[in-house]
Every structure is written in C-alpha cells, then in structure tokens.
C-alpha cells in the first residue's frame, strides 16, 4: 500500500481549508438570519397580544355595551358607533399574527411545528373573515337581534378551531423542536385548557341562555394574548441557540 507523499498531503490540506473557511461565515450568516427572523416574529406576536385585546377600550369609550353581558364582536357589529375603529384594530391584530406566524415557521420546520404555525396563519385569516362578515346588530342591547348570525357564527367557529389547533400542535412540537421550546412545553397545556374552558363558557346566547357570557369571553381573549406572548418568549429564548 503506497503512502501519500508530503506534497500530496499539503495539497489536500490546502484544498480542504477554503471549504471549511467558507462554511464558517455561511453558517454564521444563516444563524444570524434565523435569529433576526425569529426576533421580528416575537415582536409581531407580542404587539398582537396587546392589539388583540382591544376590548379594553370599552373602559374609555361610550360603546353603550355592558362588558359583562355582551360579545366582543358586538363592538364592531354593523350598526355600532365604533364599528370602524374596532374592526380596523381586529384587522391589524390579524395581520400581526399572520406576519409573526409566517416568520416564525422558518425555512425548514418540523412537521408538527409547520402545522402549528400554519394553523396560526389560518387563525389570522379567519379573524379577517370575522370582521368582513360582522354581526348585523348587538343582541345584548337590541331586542329582536339574533345572537346566531350564520356567517359570523361560522367565521367565529373557524377562528376558535384554528386557535386550538395551533395550541395543540405547537405544544406537541415543543417536545421535539430543535432548538427546543421549554416554555411552550411547560405552560402551553395549561393555557390551552384554560382557553378552551373560557371559550365553552361563552356559548349560552347561542342556545337561548344569554347573560354573563362577556366575562369568560374577555378572559378568553386575555388567554389568547398570553399564548402569543408565550410563543414570543419561546422564540426569543431560542435565539441563543441560533446566534454564533
């Protein structure tokens, strides 16, 4: 068996050096790009958490609705005074969620993670539809106004389905994602359970039993905001594993 000459060994080392030298900066640039993308995603989701809870403006605006006994979607019902304001804020929140989810999913996510982020995109799209086909009137203050508007009830159901799908899928993904998402793994199941419970507590008017449904619904929206903040915090914590 022949032994490589010193000259051939030197040539081989010289050939290998440029490849490894180029690989380092390319990998660092890729990690930096991933970190910047996830930082923007975290920022958008954090802002969305605040904007999505626009119902807090009820405490400073004369909406004429009782927060204890009204749906938040009544704020942008077709005949309401502040419908354009609240409808626009809802659209802005949906755009923030869609943008954050698209940035967060990254170039090559795992199967569960991709499904979870796409579900969050579907949540944003359904929220847009919820505003496009609003309630005709506010049933909590207008006698004869139907609580079940077929189109709006359908879009609201899609919003909830997409939300809970994103929660369940991303909690599953948190156990296998690389880098991992320990915050979502630990806290996600509790947020999911609480959000589901508060959502179920709001269906009374759909079955002819209105009253006090506004309280659990607003608690539900706060929990949705908590979910967005939880995802944002998880993305920020992952940046340490992505930056050089």
Tab-separated table of C-alpha atoms in Angstrom:
chain	number	residue	atom	x	y	z
A	1	UNK	CA	0.000	0.000	0.000
A	2	UNK	CA	1.502	3.380	-1.024
A	3	UNK	CA	1.880	6.231	1.451
A	4	UNK	CA	0.870	9.719	0.261
A	5	UNK	CA	3.826	11.972	-0.263
A	6	UNK	CA	4.217	15.133	1.870
A	7	UNK	CA	3.473	17.223	-1.229
A	8	UNK	CA	0.148	15.479	-1.846
A	9	UNK	CA	-0.806	15.803	1.846
A	10	UNK	CA	-0.090	19.538	1.708
A	11	UNK	CA	-2.162	19.910	-1.479
A	12	UNK	CA	-5.070	18.069	0.123
A	13	UNK	CA	-4.928	20.266	3.237
A	14	UNK	CA	-4.793	23.387	1.096
A	15	UNK	CA	-7.882	22.236	-0.818
A	16	UNK	CA	-9.825	21.489	2.382
A	17	UNK	CA	-9.020	24.777	4.066
A	18	UNK	CA	-11.049	27.104	1.792
A	19	UNK	CA	-14.138	24.864	2.079
A	20	UNK	CA	-14.065	24.982	5.878
A	21	UNK	CA	-13.231	28.668	5.868
A	22	UNK	CA	-16.237	29.427	3.655
A	23	UNK	CA	-18.551	27.111	5.614
A	24	UNK	CA	-17.966	29.071	8.832
A	25	UNK	CA	-19.135	32.510	7.601
A	26	UNK	CA	-22.038	30.985	5.650
A	27	UNK	CA	-23.292	29.089	8.718
A	28	UNK	CA	-22.860	32.179	10.897
A	29	UNK	CA	-24.805	34.305	8.390
A	30	UNK	CA	-27.562	31.702	8.270
A	31	UNK	CA	-27.773	31.589	12.070
A	32	UNK	CA	-27.815	35.380	12.219
A	33	UNK	CA	-30.628	35.475	9.632
A	34	UNK	CA	-32.654	32.917	11.600
A	35	UNK	CA	-32.138	34.920	14.789
A	36	UNK	CA	-33.253	38.169	13.149
A	37	UNK	CA	-36.311	36.487	11.619
A	38	UNK	CA	-37.375	34.992	14.950
A	39	UNK	CA	-36.761	38.333	16.707
A	40	UNK	CA	-39.191	40.017	14.284
A	41	UNK	CA	-41.696	37.190	14.728
A	42	UNK	CA	-41.501	37.588	18.521
A	43	UNK	CA	-42.031	41.345	18.233
A	44	UNK	CA	-45.085	40.971	15.961
A	45	UNK	CA	-46.683	38.367	18.238
A	46	UNK	CA	-46.064	40.498	21.334
A	47	UNK	CA	-47.720	43.507	19.729
A	48	UNK	CA	-50.572	41.255	18.522
A	49	UNK	CA	-51.188	40.144	22.130
A	50	UNK	CA	-51.884	43.761	23.108
A	51	UNK	CA	-53.811	44.762	19.984
A	52	UNK	CA	-55.997	41.633	20.110
A	53	UNK	CA	-57.323	42.780	23.498
A	54	UNK	CA	-58.788	45.981	22.075
A	55	UNK	CA	-61.919	45.351	24.175
A	56	UNK	CA	-60.101	47.225	26.970
A	57	UNK	CA	-61.065	50.412	25.120
A	58	UNK	CA	-64.591	49.782	26.417
A	59	UNK	CA	-63.444	51.352	29.675
A	60	UNK	CA	-62.734	54.696	27.981
A	61	UNK	CA	-65.206	54.775	25.071
A	62	UNK	CA	-69.001	55.159	25.392
A	63	UNK	CA	-69.843	51.979	23.481
A	64	UNK	CA	-73.236	51.529	25.151
A	65	UNK	CA	-72.485	47.814	25.688
A	66	UNK	CA	-72.173	46.075	29.035
A	67	UNK	CA	-68.915	44.071	29.043
A	68	UNK	CA	-70.450	41.521	31.401
A	69	UNK	CA	-73.268	40.559	29.061
A	70	UNK	CA	-72.054	41.309	25.532
A	71	UNK	CA	-69.840	39.603	22.994
A	72	UNK	CA	-66.698	41.490	21.999
A	73	UNK	CA	-67.739	41.087	18.353
A	74	UNK	CA	-70.739	43.302	19.124
A	75	UNK	CA	-68.283	46.203	19.279
A	76	UNK	CA	-67.856	46.022	15.500
A	77	UNK	CA	-71.403	44.925	14.659
A	78	UNK	CA	-72.716	46.625	11.506
A	79	UNK	CA	-74.874	49.186	13.361
A	80	UNK	CA	-72.486	50.111	16.174
A	81	UNK	CA	-70.986	53.556	16.675
A	82	UNK	CA	-67.345	52.454	16.921
A	83	UNK	CA	-67.513	49.615	14.399
A	84	UNK	CA	-64.823	51.084	12.101
A	85	UNK	CA	-62.404	51.599	14.985
A	86	UNK	CA	-62.777	48.141	16.482
A	87	UNK	CA	-62.972	46.453	13.078
A	88	UNK	CA	-59.738	48.128	11.986
A	89	UNK	CA	-57.978	47.096	15.199
A	90	UNK	CA	-59.131	43.498	14.705
A	91	UNK	CA	-57.735	43.524	11.166
A	92	UNK	CA	-54.431	44.930	12.417
A	93	UNK	CA	-54.222	42.186	15.052
A	94	UNK	CA	-54.904	39.536	12.395
A	95	UNK	CA	-52.160	40.963	10.150
A	96	UNK	CA	-49.672	40.939	13.043
A	97	UNK	CA	-50.478	37.306	13.857
A	98	UNK	CA	-50.189	36.203	10.215
A	99	UNK	CA	-46.868	38.012	9.792
A	100	UNK	CA	-45.478	36.651	13.060
A	101	UNK	CA	-46.513	33.081	12.271
A	102	UNK	CA	-45.046	33.161	8.758
A	103	UNK	CA	-41.732	34.476	10.082
A	104	UNK	CA	-41.657	32.030	12.980
A	105	UNK	CA	-42.176	28.898	10.909
A	106	UNK	CA	-38.778	29.318	9.252
A	107	UNK	CA	-37.342	27.704	6.118
A	108	UNK	CA	-37.413	24.051	7.257
A	109	UNK	CA	-39.648	23.480	10.304
A	110	UNK	CA	-40.596	20.051	11.608
A	111	UNK	CA	-43.928	18.515	10.683
A	112	UNK	CA	-45.739	19.415	13.942
A	113	UNK	CA	-44.186	22.867	14.095
A	114	UNK	CA	-45.128	23.695	10.494
A	115	UNK	CA	-48.719	22.555	11.064
A	116	UNK	CA	-48.914	24.651	14.237
A	117	UNK	CA	-47.657	27.844	12.622
A	118	UNK	CA	-49.891	27.351	9.582
A	119	UNK	CA	-52.832	26.921	11.978
A	120	UNK	CA	-51.927	30.289	13.484
A	121	UNK	CA	-51.947	31.778	9.971
A	122	UNK	CA	-55.423	30.248	9.500
A	123	UNK	CA	-56.452	31.870	12.791
A	124	UNK	CA	-55.442	35.266	11.413
A	125	UNK	CA	-57.210	34.710	8.095
A	126	UNK	CA	-60.392	33.575	9.875
A	127	UNK	CA	-60.203	36.674	12.090
A	128	UNK	CA	-60.214	38.813	8.949
A	129	UNK	CA	-63.315	36.961	7.734
A	130	UNK	CA	-64.900	37.548	11.166
A	131	UNK	CA	-64.634	41.305	10.576
A	132	UNK	CA	-65.675	41.154	6.920
A	133	UNK	CA	-68.972	39.451	7.855
A	134	UNK	CA	-69.834	41.117	11.190
A	135	UNK	CA	-72.922	40.711	13.336
A	136	UNK	CA	-75.855	42.706	11.961
A	137	UNK	CA	-76.590	44.255	15.338
A	138	UNK	CA	-75.774	43.918	19.060
A	139	UNK	CA	-78.091	41.297	20.605
A	140	UNK	CA	-77.168	42.252	24.165
A	141	UNK	CA	-78.847	45.679	23.811
A	142	UNK	CA	-81.246	45.284	20.888
A	143	UNK	CA	-84.352	43.216	21.384
A	144	UNK	CA	-85.055	41.034	18.363
A	145	UNK	CA	-81.432	40.990	17.212
A	146	UNK	CA	-80.371	37.423	16.534
A	147	UNK	CA	-77.422	36.092	18.562
A	148	UNK	CA	-76.753	33.477	15.893
A	149	UNK	CA	-75.767	35.126	12.639
A	150	UNK	CA	-74.989	32.160	10.316
A	151	UNK	CA	-71.986	33.675	8.525
A	152	UNK	CA	-70.455	35.386	11.554
A	153	UNK	CA	-71.005	32.345	13.750
A	154	UNK	CA	-69.243	30.214	11.125
A	155	UNK	CA	-66.222	32.517	10.910
A	156	UNK	CA	-66.025	32.679	14.714
A	157	UNK	CA	-66.062	28.877	14.862
A	158	UNK	CA	-63.197	28.789	12.338
A	159	UNK	CA	-61.236	31.292	14.450
A	160	UNK	CA	-61.551	29.047	17.504
A	161	UNK	CA	-60.789	25.847	15.599
A	162	UNK	CA	-57.593	27.334	14.151
A	163	UNK	CA	-56.563	28.770	17.516
A	164	UNK	CA	-56.927	25.494	19.408
A	165	UNK	CA	-55.244	23.594	16.576
A	166	UNK	CA	-52.243	25.940	16.775
A	167	UNK	CA	-52.047	25.482	20.540
A	168	UNK	CA	-52.250	21.687	20.422
A	169	UNK	CA	-49.830	21.300	17.504
A	170	UNK	CA	-47.209	23.700	18.858
A	171	UNK	CA	-47.362	22.089	22.310
A	172	UNK	CA	-46.616	18.751	20.626
A	173	UNK	CA	-43.875	20.391	18.539
A	174	UNK	CA	-42.339	21.887	21.694
A	175	UNK	CA	-41.308	18.381	22.787
A	176	UNK	CA	-39.405	17.674	19.568
A	177	UNK	CA	-38.404	21.079	18.161
A	178	UNK	CA	-34.722	21.911	17.682
A	179	UNK	CA	-33.902	24.299	19.252
A	180	UNK	CA	-36.460	23.277	21.912
A	181	UNK	CA	-39.309	25.419	23.268
A	182	UNK	CA	-39.394	24.594	27.009
A	183	UNK	CA	-41.747	27.495	27.838
A	184	UNK	CA	-44.391	26.231	25.421
A	185	UNK	CA	-43.856	22.657	26.629
A	186	UNK	CA	-44.405	23.622	30.271
A	187	UNK	CA	-47.068	26.321	30.057
A	188	UNK	CA	-48.809	25.593	26.747
A	189	UNK	CA	-51.092	22.779	28.016
A	190	UNK	CA	-52.365	24.993	30.854
A	191	UNK	CA	-53.078	27.905	28.537
A	192	UNK	CA	-54.830	25.559	26.103
A	193	UNK	CA	-57.045	24.067	28.840
A	194	UNK	CA	-57.965	27.474	30.287
A	195	UNK	CA	-58.661	28.990	26.840
A	196	UNK	CA	-60.868	26.041	25.899
A	197	UNK	CA	-62.807	26.283	29.168
A	198	UNK	CA	-63.455	30.011	28.844
A	199	UNK	CA	-64.485	29.610	25.193
A	200	UNK	CA	-67.066	26.961	26.121
A	201	UNK	CA	-68.438	29.253	28.820
A	202	UNK	CA	-69.446	31.833	26.184
A	203	UNK	CA	-71.931	29.751	24.197
A	204	UNK	CA	-75.011	30.471	26.355
A	205	UNK	CA	-76.609	33.003	23.971
A	206	UNK	CA	-76.281	30.542	21.075
A	207	UNK	CA	-78.658	28.240	22.980
A	208	UNK	CA	-81.042	30.955	24.167
A	209	UNK	CA	-79.403	31.468	27.555
A	210	UNK	CA	-77.687	34.893	27.468
A	211	UNK	CA	-76.084	36.623	30.428
A	212	UNK	CA	-72.594	36.923	31.885
A	213	UNK	CA	-71.020	35.406	28.777
A	214	UNK	CA	-68.998	38.591	28.293
A	215	UNK	CA	-66.812	37.860	31.317
A	216	UNK	CA	-65.459	34.460	30.201
A	217	UNK	CA	-65.081	35.720	26.638
A	218	UNK	CA	-62.878	38.593	27.712
A	219	UNK	CA	-60.910	36.213	29.919
A	220	UNK	CA	-60.531	34.016	26.835
A	221	UNK	CA	-59.104	36.913	24.821
A	222	UNK	CA	-56.612	37.623	27.598
A	223	UNK	CA	-55.529	33.966	27.434
A	224	UNK	CA	-55.098	34.234	23.657
A	225	UNK	CA	-52.833	37.205	24.334
A	226	UNK	CA	-50.934	35.101	26.874
A	227	UNK	CA	-50.498	32.414	24.190
A	228	UNK	CA	-48.998	34.950	21.770
A	229	UNK	CA	-46.632	36.256	24.466
A	230	UNK	CA	-45.658	32.684	25.351
A	231	UNK	CA	-44.772	31.971	21.716
A	232	UNK	CA	-42.847	35.241	21.501
A	233	UNK	CA	-40.871	34.411	24.654
A	234	UNK	CA	-40.110	30.931	23.312
A	235	UNK	CA	-38.812	32.421	20.057
A	236	UNK	CA	-36.621	34.879	21.947
A	237	UNK	CA	-35.165	32.139	24.132
A	238	UNK	CA	-34.354	30.070	21.028
A	239	UNK	CA	-32.220	32.865	19.599
A	240	UNK	CA	-29.385	31.941	21.935
A	241	UNK	CA	-29.079	28.608	20.138
A	242	UNK	CA	-29.156	30.238	16.720
A	243	UNK	CA	-26.620	33.030	17.105
A	244	UNK	CA	-22.886	32.300	16.919
